[in-house]
Short mmCIF file of C-alpha atoms in Angstrom, two decimals:
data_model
loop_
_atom_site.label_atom_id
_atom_site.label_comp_id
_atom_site.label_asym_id
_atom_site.label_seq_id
_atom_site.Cartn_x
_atom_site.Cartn_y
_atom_site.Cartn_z
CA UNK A 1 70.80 -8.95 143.63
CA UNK A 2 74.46 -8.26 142.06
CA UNK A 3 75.58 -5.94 139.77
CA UNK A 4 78.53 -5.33 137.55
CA UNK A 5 81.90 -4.25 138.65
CA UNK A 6 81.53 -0.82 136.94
CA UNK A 7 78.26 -0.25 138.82
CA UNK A 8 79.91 -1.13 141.91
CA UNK A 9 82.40 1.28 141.36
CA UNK A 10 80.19 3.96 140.17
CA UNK A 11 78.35 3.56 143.60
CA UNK A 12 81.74 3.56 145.50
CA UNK A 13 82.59 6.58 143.89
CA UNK A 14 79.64 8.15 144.50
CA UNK A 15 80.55 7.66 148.45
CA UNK A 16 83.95 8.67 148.02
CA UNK A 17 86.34 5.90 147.12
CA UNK A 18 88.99 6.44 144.66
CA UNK A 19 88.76 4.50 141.40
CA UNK A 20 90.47 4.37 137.90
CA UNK A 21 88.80 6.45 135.00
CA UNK A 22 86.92 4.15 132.61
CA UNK A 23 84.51 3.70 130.09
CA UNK A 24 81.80 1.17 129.28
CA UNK A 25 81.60 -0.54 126.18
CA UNK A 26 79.40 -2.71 123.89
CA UNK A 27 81.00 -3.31 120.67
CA UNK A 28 84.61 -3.93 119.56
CA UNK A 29 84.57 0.09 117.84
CA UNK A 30 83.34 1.34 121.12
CA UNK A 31 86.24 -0.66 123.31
CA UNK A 32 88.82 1.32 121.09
CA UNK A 33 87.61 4.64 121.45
CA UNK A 34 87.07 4.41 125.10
CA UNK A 35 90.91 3.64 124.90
CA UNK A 36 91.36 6.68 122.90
CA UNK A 37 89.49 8.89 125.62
CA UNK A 38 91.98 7.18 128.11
CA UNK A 39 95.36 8.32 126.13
CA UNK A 40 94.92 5.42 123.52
CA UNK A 41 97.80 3.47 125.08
CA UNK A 42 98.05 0.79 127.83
CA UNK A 43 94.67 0.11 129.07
CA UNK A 44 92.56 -2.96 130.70
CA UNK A 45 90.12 -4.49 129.19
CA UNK A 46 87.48 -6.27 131.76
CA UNK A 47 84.71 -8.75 130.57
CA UNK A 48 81.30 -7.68 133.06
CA UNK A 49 79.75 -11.23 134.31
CA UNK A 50 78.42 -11.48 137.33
CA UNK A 51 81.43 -13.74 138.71
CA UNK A 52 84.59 -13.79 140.08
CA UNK A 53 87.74 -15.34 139.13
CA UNK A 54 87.07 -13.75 134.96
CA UNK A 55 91.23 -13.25 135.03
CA UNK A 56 92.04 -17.09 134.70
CA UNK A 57 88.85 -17.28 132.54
CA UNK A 58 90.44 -14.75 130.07
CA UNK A 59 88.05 -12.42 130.48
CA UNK A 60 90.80 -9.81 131.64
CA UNK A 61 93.63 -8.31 129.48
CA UNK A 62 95.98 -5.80 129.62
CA UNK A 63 96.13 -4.34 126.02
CA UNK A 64 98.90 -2.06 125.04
CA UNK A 65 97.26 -0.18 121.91
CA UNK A 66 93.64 0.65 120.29
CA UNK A 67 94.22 -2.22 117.85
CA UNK A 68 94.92 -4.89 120.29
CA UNK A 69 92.07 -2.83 122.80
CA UNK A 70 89.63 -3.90 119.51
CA UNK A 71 91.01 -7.23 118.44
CA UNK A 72 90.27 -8.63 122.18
CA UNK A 73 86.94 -6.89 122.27
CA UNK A 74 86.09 -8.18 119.11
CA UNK A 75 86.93 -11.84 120.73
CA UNK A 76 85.42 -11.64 124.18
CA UNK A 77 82.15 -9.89 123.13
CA UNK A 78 79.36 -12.34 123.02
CA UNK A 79 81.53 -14.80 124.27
CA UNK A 80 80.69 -17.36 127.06
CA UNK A 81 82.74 -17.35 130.55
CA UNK A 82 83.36 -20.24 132.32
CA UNK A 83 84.42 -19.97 135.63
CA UNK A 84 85.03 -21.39 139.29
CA UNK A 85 82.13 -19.30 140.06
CA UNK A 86 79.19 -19.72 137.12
CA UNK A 87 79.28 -23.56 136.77
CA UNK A 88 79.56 -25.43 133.51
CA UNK A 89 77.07 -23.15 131.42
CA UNK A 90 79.04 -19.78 132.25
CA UNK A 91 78.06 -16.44 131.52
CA UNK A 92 77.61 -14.73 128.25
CA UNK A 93 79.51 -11.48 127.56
CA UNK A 94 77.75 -8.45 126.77
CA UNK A 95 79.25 -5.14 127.75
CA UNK A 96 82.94 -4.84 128.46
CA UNK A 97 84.96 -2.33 130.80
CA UNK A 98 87.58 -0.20 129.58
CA UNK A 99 89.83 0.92 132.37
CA UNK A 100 93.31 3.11 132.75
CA UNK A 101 96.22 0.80 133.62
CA UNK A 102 97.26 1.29 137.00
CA UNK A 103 101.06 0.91 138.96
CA UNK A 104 100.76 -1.46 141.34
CA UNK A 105 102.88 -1.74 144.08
CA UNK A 106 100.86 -3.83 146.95
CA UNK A 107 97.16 -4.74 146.57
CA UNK A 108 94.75 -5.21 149.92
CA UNK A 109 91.56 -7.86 149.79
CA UNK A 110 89.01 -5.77 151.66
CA UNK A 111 85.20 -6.76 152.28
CA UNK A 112 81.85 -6.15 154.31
CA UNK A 113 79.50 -9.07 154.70
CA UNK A 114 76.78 -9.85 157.24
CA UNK A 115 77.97 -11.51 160.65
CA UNK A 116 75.01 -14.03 161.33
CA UNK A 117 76.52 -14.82 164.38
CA UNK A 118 77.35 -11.40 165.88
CA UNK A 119 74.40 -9.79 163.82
CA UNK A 120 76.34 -7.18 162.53
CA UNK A 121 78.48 -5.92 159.99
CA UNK A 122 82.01 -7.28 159.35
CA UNK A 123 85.07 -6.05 157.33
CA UNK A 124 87.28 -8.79 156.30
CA UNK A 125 90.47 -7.51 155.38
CA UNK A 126 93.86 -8.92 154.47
CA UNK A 127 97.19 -7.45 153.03
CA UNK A 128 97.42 -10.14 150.32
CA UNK A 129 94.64 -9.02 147.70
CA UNK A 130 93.92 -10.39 144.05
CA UNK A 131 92.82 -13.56 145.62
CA UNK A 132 89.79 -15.09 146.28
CA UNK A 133 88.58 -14.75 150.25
CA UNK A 134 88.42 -18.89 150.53
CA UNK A 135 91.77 -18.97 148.90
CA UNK A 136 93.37 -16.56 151.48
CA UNK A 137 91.49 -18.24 154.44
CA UNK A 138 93.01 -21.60 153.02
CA UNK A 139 96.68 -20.34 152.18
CA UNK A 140 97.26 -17.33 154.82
CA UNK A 141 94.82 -17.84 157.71
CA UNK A 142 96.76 -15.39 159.22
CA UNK A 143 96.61 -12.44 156.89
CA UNK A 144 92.75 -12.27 157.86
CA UNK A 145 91.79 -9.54 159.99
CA UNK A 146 88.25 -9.08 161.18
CA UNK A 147 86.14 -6.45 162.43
CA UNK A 148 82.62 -6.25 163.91
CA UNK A 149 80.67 -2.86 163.60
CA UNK A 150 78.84 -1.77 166.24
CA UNK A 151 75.42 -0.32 164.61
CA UNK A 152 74.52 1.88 167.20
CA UNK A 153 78.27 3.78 167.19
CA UNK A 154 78.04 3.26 163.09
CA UNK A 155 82.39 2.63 161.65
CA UNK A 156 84.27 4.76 163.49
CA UNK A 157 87.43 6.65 163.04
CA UNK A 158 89.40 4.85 165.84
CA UNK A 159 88.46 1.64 164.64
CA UNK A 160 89.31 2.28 160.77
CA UNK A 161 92.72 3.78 161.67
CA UNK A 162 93.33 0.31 164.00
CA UNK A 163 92.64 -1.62 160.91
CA UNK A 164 95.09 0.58 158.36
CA UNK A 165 97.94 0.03 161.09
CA UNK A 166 97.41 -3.92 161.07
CA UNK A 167 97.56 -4.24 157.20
CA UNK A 168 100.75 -2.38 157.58
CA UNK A 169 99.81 1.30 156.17
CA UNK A 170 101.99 4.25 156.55
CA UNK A 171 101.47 8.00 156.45
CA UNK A 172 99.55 9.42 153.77
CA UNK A 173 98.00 6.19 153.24
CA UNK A 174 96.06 5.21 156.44
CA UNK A 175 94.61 8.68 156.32
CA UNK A 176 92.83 7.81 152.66
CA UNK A 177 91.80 4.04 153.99
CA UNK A 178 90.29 5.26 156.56
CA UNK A 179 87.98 7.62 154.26
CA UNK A 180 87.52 4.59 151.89
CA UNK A 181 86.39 2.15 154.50
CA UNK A 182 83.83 4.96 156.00
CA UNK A 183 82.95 5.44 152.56
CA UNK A 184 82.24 1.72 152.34
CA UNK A 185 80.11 1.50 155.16
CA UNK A 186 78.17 4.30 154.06
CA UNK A 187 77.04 2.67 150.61
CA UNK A 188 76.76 -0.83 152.60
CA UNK A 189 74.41 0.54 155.13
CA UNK A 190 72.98 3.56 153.03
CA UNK A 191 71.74 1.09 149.84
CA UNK A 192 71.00 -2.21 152.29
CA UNK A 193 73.62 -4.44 150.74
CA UNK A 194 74.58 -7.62 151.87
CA UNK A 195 78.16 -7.45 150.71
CA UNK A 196 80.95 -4.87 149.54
CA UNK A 197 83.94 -6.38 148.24
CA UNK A 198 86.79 -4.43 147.00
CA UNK A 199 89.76 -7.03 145.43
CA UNK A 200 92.35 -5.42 145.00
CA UNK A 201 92.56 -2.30 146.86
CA UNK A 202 95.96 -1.26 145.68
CA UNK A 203 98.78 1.26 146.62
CA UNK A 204 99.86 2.47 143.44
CA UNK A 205 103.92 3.05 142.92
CA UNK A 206 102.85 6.89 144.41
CA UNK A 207 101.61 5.38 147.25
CA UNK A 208 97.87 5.89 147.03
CA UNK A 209 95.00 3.85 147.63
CA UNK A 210 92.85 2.95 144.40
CA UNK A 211 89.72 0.36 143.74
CA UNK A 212 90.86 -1.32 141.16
CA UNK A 213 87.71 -3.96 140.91
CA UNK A 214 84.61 -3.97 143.19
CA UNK A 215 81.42 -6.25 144.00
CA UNK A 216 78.58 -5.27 145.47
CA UNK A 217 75.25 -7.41 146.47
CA UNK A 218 72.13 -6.38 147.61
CA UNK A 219 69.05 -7.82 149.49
CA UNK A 220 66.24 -8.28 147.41
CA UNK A 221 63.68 -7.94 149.95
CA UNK A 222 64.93 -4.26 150.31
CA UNK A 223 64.79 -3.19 146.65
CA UNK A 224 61.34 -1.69 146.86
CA UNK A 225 63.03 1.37 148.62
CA UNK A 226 65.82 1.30 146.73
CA UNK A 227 65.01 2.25 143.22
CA UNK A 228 68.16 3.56 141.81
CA UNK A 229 69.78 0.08 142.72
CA UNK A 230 66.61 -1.89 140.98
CA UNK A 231 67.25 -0.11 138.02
CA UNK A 232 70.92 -2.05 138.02
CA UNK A 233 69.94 -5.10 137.85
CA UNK A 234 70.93 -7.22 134.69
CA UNK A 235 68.20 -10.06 133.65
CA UNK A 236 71.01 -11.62 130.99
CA UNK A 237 73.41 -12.69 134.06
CA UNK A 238 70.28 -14.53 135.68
CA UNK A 239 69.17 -17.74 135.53
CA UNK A 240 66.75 -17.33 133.08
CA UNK A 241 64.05 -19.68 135.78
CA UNK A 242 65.43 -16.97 138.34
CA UNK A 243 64.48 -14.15 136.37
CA UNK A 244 61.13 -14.98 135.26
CA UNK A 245 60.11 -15.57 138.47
CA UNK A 246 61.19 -12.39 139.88
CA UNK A 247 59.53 -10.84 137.25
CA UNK A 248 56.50 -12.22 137.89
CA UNK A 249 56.73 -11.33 141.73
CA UNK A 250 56.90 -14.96 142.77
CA UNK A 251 60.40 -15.86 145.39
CA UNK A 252 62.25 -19.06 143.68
CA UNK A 253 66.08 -20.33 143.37
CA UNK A 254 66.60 -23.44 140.73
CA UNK A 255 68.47 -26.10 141.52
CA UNK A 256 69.74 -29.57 140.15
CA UNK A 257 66.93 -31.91 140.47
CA UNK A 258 63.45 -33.35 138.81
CA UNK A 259 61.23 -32.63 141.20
CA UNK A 260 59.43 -29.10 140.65
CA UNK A 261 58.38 -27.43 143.81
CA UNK A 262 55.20 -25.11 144.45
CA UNK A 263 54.43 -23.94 147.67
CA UNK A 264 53.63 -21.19 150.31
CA UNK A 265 55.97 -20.19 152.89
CA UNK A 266 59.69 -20.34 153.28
CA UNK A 267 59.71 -22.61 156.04
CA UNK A 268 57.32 -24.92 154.74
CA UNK A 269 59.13 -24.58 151.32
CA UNK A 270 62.25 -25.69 153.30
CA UNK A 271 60.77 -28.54 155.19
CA UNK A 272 59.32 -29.89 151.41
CA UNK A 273 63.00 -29.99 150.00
CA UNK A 274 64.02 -31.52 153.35
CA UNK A 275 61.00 -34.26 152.81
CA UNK A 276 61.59 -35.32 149.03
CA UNK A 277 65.22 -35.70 149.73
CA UNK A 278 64.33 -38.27 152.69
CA UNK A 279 62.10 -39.93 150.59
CA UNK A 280 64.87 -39.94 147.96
CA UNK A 281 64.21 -37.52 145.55
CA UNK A 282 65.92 -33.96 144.16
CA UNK A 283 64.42 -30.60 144.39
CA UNK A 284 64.58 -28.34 141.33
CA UNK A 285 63.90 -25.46 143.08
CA UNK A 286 62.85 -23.29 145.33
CA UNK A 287 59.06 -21.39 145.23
CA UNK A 288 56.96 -19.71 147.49
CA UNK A 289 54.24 -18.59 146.46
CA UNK A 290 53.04 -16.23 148.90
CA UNK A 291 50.15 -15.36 150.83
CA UNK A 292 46.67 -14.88 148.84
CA UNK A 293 47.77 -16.34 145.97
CA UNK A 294 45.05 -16.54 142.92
CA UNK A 295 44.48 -18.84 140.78
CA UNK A 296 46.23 -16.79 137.82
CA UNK A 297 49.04 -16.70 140.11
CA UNK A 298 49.13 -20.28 140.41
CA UNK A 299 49.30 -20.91 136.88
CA UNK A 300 52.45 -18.48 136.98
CA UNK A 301 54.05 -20.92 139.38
CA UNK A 302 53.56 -23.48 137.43
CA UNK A 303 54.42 -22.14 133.91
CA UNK A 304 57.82 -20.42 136.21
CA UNK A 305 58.61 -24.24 137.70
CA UNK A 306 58.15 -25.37 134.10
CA UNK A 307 60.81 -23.52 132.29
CA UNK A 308 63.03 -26.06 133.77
CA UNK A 309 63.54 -28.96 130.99
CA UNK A 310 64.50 -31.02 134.10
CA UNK A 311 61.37 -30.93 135.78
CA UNK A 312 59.56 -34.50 135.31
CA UNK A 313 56.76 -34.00 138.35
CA UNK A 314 54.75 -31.35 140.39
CA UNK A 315 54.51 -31.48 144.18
CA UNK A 316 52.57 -28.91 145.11
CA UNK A 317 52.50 -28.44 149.12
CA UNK A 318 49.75 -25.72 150.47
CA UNK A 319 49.00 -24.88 153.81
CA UNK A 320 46.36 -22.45 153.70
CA UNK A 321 45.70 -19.80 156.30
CA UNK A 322 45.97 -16.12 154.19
CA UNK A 323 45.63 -18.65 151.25
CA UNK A 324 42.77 -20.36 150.79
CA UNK A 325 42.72 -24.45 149.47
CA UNK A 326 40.36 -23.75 146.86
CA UNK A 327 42.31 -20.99 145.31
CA UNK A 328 44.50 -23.31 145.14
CA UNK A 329 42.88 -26.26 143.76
CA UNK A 330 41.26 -23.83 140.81
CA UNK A 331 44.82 -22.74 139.79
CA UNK A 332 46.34 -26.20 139.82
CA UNK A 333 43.13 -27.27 137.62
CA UNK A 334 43.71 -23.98 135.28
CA UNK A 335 47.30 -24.42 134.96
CA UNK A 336 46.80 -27.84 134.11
CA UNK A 337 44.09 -26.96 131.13
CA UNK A 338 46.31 -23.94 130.29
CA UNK A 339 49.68 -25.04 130.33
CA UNK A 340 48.42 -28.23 128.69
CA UNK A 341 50.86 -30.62 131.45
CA UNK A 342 51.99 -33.98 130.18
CA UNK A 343 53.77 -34.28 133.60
CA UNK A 344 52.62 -35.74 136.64
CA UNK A 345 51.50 -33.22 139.65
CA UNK A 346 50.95 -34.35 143.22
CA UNK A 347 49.43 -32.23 145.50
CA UNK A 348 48.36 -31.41 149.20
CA UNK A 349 46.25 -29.05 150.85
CA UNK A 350 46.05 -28.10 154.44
CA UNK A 351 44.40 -25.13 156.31
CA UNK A 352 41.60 -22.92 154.89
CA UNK A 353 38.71 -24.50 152.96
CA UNK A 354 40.80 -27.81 152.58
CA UNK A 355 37.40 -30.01 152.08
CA UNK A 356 36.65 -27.77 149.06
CA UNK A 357 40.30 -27.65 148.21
CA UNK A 358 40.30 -31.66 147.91
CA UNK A 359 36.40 -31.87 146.09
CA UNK A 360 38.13 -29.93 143.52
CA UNK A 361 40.68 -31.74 142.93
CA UNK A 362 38.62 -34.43 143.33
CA UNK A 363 35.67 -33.77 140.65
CA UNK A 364 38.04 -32.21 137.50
CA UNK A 365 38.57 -35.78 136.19
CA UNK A 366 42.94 -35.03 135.88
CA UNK A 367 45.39 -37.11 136.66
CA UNK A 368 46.28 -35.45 139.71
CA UNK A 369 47.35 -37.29 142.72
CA UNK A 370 46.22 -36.35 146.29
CA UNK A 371 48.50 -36.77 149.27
CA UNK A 372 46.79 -35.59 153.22
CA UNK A 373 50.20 -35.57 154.62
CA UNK A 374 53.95 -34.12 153.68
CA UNK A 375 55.69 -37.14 153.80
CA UNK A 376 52.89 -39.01 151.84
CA UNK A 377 52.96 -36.13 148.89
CA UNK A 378 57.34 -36.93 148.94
CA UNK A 379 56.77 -39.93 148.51
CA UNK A 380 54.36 -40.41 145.74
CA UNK A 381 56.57 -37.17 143.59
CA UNK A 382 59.64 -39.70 144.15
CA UNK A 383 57.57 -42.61 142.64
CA UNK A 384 56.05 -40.71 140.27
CA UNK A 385 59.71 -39.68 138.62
CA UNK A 386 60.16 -40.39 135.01
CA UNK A 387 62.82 -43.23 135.64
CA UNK A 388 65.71 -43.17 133.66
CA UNK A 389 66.24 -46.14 130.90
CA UNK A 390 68.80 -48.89 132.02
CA UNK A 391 71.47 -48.98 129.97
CA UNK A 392 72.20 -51.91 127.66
#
């Protein structure tokens, strides 16, 4: 799950990194007097998406009065962001950051991600900020400096001070680095994130350290005990098939193609998407239903799968051992009185109570079409496309 840069930084803070004052606005009157609570002179005005790269997009300004604070607001509110990062449909703005302008004399790129490899956290750091990571890597290779965490020994001081000295800190500074990158791992370990990102951290013309924009991920399979971080989340910067289906407890990631996708298990979900692109075919998404799934929650699938207009067939893939097959088979025959499909839906059952599974799919006198093996049920949702008119 993301969140918005001045929820990153309100976390950050919370931990003990040093940020600019700011203020959050909604409308073009708010924008101004946040400037006015900042000295009502130069200020920045910041566009919240959940992307990167919102500079080049516009979505950044440095305004020099309340009038021109309001005028850009006035612009940028409600308008869509297209970026490197949010494809062709971009992001729409709703809320905008007002922030205190800020003498820049160097700015750092520092992050924490998850090392697959190593299993462990990693800060990524680099003394040429304001760029993207991939940029850097492509451009300066060199400027890259990486660090594994030990989780047993936690970020240590040692370690932090090390790091400072290789990005080329002096004095007062490599003191306050070090307490921003413990603070860091604090609120990367302490809220189960999966990333911290802090571009730029710059040294201001008086030599400190300040945040002057933050990111901040988190894993979703953690947010149960996280609460406070739940409560960030912002449904308007999901995709809308996304955030239904979160909503409706069900795990599911859209993608590009025509083929909608309903099954149980990860790994069998993976292995389906692997199968209908053999046989020549495009997953639209992503969905597992889970273990024990009803027949109400069925329907959910398939009323989640069909809020994508580019869905033209069904494969539903089950292998039943929490589940059962007839479960199954009820909800696929509900969803298709309920939902009222025009669509074709292939499906296969496997496991639990398969026999009854496939009599009831069987006996309810749909369309549906019945596939006893993976590659068989590819196949047939390949054939069973919509194909597209030749062109004249």
């Amino acid at each position: 799950m993301d969140i918005h840069e001045h929820q990153a930084k309100a976390i950050l803070a919370e931990f003990g990194v040093p940020v600019p004052r700011g203020h959050l606005a909604f409308s073009p009157e708010q924008a101004a007097y946040a400037c006015r609570q900042l000295g009502g002179s130069t200020c920045v005005v910041k566009a919240q998406i959940h992307s990167g790269g919102r500079g080049e997009a516009g979505g950044v300004k440095l305004c020099r009065s309340e009038d021109e604070v309001r005028s850009y607001a006035r612009g940028l509110l409600g308008r869509t962001l297209v970026t490197r990062q949010t494809g062709a449909a971009g992001k729409v703005v709703h809320r905008l950051w007002i922030e205190e302008a800020t003498d820049i004399a160097q700015e750092i790129y520092l992050g924490f991600v998850l090392d697959r490899k190593s299993e462990r956290i990693m800060i990524v750091a680099s003394g040429h900020g304001g760029m993207e990571i991939e940029q850097l890597a492509e451009t300066d290779p060199g400027s890259l400096v990486r660090m594994v965490i030990d989780p047993a020994a936690g970020l240590v001081e040692f370690q932090a001070r090390e790091l400072a000295f290789k990005l080329g800190l002096k004095g007062k500074q490599v003191a306050q680095f070090v307490t921003t990158l413990r603070a860091c791992y604090r609120a990367y370990r302490d809220l189960d994130a999966m990333m911290v990102e802090i571009n730029p951290l710059a040294i201001t013309g008086a030599g400190d350290l300040v945040a002057l924009d933050a990111k901040m991920s988190f894993d979703t399979n953690a947010l149960y005990r996280r609460p406070q971080v739940e409560a960030l989340r912002d449904p308007s910067q999901e995709d809308p098939r996304e955030a239904m289906a979160h909503d409706n407890g069900l795990a599911y990631v859209g993608l590009d193609g025509d083929i909608g996708c309903i099954i149980n298990g990860a790994g069998l979900a993976m292995a389906t998407m692997d199968m209908i692109k053999l046989a020549g075919g495009e997953p639209a998404n992503f969905l597992d239903i889970g273990g024990g799934a009803s027949p109400e929650r069925v329907v959910t699938a398939f009323r989640t799968v069909l809020a994508d207009a580019n869905v033209g067939v069904i494969l539903v893939n089950i292998f039943a051992g929490i589940n059962r097959c007839d479960w199954i088979a009820k909800g696929v025959v509900q969803a298709y009185q309920e939902v009222g499909l025009s669509i074709p839906v292939v499906v296969r059952l496997s496991g639990t109570n398969v026999e009854e599974g496939r009599e009831i799919i069987r006996t309810s006198g749909l369309p549906l079409l019945s596939a006893e093996t993976l590659a068989e049920a590819a196949k047939l949702a390949v054939r069973a496309r919509p194909q597209p008119v030749a062109a004249e």
